[in-house]
Coordinates of C-alpha atoms in Angstrom, one line a residue:
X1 CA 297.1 28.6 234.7
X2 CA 297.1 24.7 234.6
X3 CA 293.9 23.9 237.2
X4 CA 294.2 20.4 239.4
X5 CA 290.5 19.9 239.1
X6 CA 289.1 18.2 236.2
X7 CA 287.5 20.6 234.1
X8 CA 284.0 20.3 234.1
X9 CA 281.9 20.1 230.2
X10 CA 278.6 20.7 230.5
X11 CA 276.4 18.8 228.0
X12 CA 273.1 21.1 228.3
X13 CA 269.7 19.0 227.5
X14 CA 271.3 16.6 225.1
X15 CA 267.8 14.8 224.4
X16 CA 266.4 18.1 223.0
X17 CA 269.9 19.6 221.7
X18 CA 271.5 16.7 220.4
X19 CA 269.2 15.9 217.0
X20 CA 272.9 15.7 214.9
X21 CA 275.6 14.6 217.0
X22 CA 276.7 17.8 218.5
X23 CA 277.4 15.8 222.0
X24 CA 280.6 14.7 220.1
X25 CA 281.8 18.3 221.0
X26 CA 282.2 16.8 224.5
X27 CA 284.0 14.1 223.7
X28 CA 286.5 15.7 221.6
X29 CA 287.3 18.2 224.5
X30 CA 287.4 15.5 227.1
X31 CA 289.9 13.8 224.9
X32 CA 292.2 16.6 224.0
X33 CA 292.4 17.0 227.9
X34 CA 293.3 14.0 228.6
X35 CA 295.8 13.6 225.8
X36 CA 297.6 16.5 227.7
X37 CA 297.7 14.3 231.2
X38 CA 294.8 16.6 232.3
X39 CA 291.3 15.7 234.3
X40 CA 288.1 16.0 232.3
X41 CA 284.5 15.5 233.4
X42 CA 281.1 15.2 231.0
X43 CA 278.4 16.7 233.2
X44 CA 275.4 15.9 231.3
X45 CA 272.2 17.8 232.1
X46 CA 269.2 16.3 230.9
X47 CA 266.0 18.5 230.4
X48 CA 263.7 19.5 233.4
X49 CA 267.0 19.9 235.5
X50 CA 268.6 23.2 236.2
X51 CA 271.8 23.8 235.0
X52 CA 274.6 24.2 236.8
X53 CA 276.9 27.3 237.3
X54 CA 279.7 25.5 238.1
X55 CA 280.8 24.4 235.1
X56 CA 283.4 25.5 232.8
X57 CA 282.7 24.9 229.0
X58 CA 278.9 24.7 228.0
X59 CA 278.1 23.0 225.2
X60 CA 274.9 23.0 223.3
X61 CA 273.5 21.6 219.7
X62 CA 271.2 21.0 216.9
X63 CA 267.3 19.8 217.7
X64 CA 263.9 20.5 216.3
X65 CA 261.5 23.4 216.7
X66 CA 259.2 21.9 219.7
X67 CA 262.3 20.7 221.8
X68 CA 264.1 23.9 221.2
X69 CA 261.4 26.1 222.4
X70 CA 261.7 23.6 225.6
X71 CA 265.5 24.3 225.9
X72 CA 265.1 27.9 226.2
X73 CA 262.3 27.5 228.6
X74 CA 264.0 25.5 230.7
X75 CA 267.4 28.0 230.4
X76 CA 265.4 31.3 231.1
X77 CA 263.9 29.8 234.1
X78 CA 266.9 29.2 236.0
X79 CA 269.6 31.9 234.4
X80 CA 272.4 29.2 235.6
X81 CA 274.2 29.7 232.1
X82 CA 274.6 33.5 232.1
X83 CA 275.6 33.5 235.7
X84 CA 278.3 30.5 234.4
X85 CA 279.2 32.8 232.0
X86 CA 279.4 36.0 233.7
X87 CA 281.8 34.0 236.1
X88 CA 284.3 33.3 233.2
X89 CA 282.9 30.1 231.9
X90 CA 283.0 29.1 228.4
X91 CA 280.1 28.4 225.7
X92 CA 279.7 26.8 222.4
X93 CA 275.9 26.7 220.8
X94 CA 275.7 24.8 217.5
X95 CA 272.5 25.3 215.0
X96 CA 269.4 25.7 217.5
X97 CA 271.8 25.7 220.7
X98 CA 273.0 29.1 218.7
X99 CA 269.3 30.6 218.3
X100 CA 268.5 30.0 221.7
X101 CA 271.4 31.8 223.0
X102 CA 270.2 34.7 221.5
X103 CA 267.7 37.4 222.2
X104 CA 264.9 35.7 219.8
X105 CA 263.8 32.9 217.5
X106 CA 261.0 31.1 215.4
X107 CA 259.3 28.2 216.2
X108 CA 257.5 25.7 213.4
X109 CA 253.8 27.6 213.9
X110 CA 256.2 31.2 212.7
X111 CA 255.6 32.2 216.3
X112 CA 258.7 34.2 217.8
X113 CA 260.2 32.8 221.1
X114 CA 262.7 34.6 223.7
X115 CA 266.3 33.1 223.5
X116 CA 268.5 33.2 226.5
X117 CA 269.8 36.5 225.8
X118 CA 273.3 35.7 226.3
X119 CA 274.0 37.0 222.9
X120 CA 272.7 40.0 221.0
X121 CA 271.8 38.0 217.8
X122 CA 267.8 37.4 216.2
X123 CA 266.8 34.4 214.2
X124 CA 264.4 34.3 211.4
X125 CA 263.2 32.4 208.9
X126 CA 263.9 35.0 206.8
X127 CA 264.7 38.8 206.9
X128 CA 263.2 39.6 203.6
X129 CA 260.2 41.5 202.8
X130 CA 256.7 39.4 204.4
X131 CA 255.6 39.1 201.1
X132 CA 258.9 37.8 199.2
X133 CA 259.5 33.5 199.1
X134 CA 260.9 32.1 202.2
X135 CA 264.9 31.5 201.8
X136 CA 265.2 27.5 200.7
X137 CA 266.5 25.4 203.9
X138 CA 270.7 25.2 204.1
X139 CA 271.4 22.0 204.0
X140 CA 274.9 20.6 202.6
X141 CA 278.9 21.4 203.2
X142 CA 279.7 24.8 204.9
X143 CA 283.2 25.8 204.6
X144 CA 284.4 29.0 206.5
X145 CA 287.2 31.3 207.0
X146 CA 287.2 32.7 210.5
X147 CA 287.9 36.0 211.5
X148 CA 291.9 36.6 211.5
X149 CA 291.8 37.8 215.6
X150 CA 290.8 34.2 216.6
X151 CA 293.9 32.5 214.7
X152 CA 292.1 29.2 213.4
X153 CA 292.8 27.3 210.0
X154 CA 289.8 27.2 208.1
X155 CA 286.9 25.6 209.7
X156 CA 284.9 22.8 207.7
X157 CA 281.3 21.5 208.7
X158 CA 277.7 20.9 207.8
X159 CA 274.9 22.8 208.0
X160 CA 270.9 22.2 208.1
X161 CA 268.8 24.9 209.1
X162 CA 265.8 26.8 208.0
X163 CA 267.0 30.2 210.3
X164 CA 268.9 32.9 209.4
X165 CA 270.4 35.2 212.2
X166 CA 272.2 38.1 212.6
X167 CA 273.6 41.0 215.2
X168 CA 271.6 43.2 216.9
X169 CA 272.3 47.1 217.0
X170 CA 275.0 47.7 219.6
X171 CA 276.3 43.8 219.3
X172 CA 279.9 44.1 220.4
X173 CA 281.3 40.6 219.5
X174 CA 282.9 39.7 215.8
X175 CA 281.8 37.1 213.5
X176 CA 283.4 33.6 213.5
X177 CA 284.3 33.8 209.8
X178 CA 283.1 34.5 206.6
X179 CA 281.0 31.6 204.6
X180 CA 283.4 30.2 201.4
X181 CA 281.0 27.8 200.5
X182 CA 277.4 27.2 201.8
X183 CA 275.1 29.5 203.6
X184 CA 276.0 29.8 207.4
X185 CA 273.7 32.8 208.8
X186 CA 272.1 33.6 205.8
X187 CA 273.1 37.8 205.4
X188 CA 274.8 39.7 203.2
X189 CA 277.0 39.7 205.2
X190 CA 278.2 35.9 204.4
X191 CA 279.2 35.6 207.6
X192 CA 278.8 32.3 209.8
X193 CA 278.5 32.8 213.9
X194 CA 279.8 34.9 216.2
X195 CA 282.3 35.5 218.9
X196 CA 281.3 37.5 222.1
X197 CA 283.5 37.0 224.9
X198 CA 284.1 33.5 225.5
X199 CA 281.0 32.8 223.7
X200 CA 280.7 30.8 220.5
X201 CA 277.8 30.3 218.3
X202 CA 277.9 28.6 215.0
X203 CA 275.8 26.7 212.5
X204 CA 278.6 24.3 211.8
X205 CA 277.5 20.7 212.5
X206 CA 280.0 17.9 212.4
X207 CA 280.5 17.6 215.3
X208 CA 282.5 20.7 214.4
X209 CA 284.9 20.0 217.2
X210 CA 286.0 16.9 215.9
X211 CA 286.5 18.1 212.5
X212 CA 288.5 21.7 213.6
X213 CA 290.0 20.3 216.6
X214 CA 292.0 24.4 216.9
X215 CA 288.6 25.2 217.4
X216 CA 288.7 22.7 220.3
X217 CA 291.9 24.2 221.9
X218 CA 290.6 27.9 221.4
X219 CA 287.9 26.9 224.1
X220 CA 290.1 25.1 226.4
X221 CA 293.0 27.7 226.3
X222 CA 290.2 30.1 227.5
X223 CA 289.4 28.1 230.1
X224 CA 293.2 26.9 230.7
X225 CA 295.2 29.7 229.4
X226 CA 297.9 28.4 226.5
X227 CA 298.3 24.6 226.4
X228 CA 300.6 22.4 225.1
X229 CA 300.5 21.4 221.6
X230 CA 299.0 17.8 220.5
X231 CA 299.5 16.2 216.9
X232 CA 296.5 14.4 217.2
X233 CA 295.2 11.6 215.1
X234 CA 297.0 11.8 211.3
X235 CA 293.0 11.1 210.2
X236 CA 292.3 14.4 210.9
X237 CA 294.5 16.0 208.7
X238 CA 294.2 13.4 206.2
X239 CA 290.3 13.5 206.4
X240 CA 290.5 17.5 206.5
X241 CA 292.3 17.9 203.2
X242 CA 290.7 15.1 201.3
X243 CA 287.5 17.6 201.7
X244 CA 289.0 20.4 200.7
X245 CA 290.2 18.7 197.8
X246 CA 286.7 17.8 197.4
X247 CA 285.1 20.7 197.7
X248 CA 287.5 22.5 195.6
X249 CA 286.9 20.1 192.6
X250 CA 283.3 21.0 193.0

C-alpha cells in the first residue's frame, strides 16, 4: 500500500561507512521515489548518535578497519536497527556495512570483533588452514547473477575487500547470486551476499543502486508493496551494456 508519509532512508554513520560512495544508494532511492510523485526523506545519522527505529530502508557502506569496528560499536549499543528491522523495516549493507551486520568480523591487528547480529554470516580474512597464504585482496569488476526467487537482471559492481564471509549453520536466508566474474564472498560456493528477510548484504560497490536500479525497486516495493514502473535514464542501460560488452570481451 502506497503510504502518504515520505519514506524515511536512513544513511547509518556515513563518515565511517561511506569510504566508496555507497551514500549514492540514498540518492538513487530518493530519486526513484520521487520520479513516482512520491515523498522521500535522507535521514543521515552521523557517528556517536543513536539510530533511529523509525526509519524504513537502512542503508549502510564501505569504510576501513578502525571506523568499522566504531560502527558496530556504536550499533550494538543501542540495538535501534534490529528493532527497525524486526518492525518491518528494510536494510541494505555494502562491503563493511555487510560484515558488521553479521555475527563477527576482523579488524586490521587480526582481532575478531562482534557484528550486529542481524544476520547469521562470519567474516574472515580467510577460511583456510592458519598456516596456508592469506587469499590476495578482491579488488576489480564483480559481475553477479542473483538468485532466480528475487527476479533481478544481472547485477554489475565493484568490489575491494580483504574479507571473505559466509553463512552460519542454521542461516535461513538465500544468497544474492552467484559470482560470474570476480570474487564477491570468497567460498566455494561463488556466491556474492545474502538475502534474509528484508535484509540485503553485498560486496557490490558502485554505488550498486545506481548501477542495478531493479535492485533499487526490490527495496522499495518491500517497503511500498508493487510500484509503478519507471524507464529511467536511457544512460543506464546504455552504460549497463557497454560493460557487459566489456567484460565479455575480456
Amino acid at each position: 500500500m502506497i503510504r502518504p508519509s515520505a519514506t524515511r532512508i536512513a544513511l547509518i554513520y556515513p563518515e565511517l561507512l561511506g569510504t566508496y560512495g555507497d551514500g549514492g544508494n540514498a540518492i538513487v532511492l530518493a530519486q526513484r521515489l520521487r520520479w513516482r510523485g512520491l515523498r522521500a526523506e535522507i535521514v543521515e545519522v552521523p557517528a556517536g548518535e543513536v539510530v533511529p527505529a523509525d526509519c524504513d530502508i537502512y542503508l549502510l557502506g564501505g569504510g576501513e578497519d578502525e571506523p568499522q569496528v566504531l560502527a558496530a560499536d556504536g550499533m550494538r549499543r543501542n540495538r535501534s536497527l534490529l528493532r527497525a528491522v524486526s518492525g518491518g523495516a528494510a536494510v541494505l549493507a555494502v562491503c563493511a556495512g555487510y560484515q558488521v551486520i553479521g555475527a563477527t568480523f576482523p579488524a586490521g591487528n587480526g582481532q575478531i570483533h562482534d557484528g550486529v547480529n542481524l544476520i547469521d554470516v562470519e567474516t574472515r580474512r580467510s577460511f583456510e588452514p592458519p598456516d596456508a597464504p592469506p587469499p590476495p585482496r578482491a579488488v576489480g569488476d564483480i559481475v553477479v547473477e542473483p538468485s532466480p526467487q528475487l527476479g533481478l537482471p544481472t547485477l554489475y559492481g565493484y568490489e575491494n575487500h580483504g574479507g571473505r564471509t559466509r553463512p552460519l549453520p542454521g542461516f535461513r536466508g538465500i544468497p544474492l547470486g552467484t559470482v560470474r566474474v570476480g570474487v564477491g564472498d570468497g567460498t566455494p560456493a561463488r556466491t556474492d551476499g545474502v538475502v534474509d528477510g528484508k535484509v540485503i548484504g553485498t560486496y557490490l560497490h558502485g554505488p550498486v543502486l545506481a548501477q542495478n536500479p531493479a535492485l533499487a525497486d526490490l527495496l522499495l516495493t518491500w517497503v511500498h508493496g508493487p510500484l509503478a514502473p519507471l524507464d529511467g535514464p536511457r544512460e543506464v542501460g546504455i552504460l549497463r551494456d557497454a560493460r557487459a560488452h566489456a567484460l565479455a570481451e575480456g
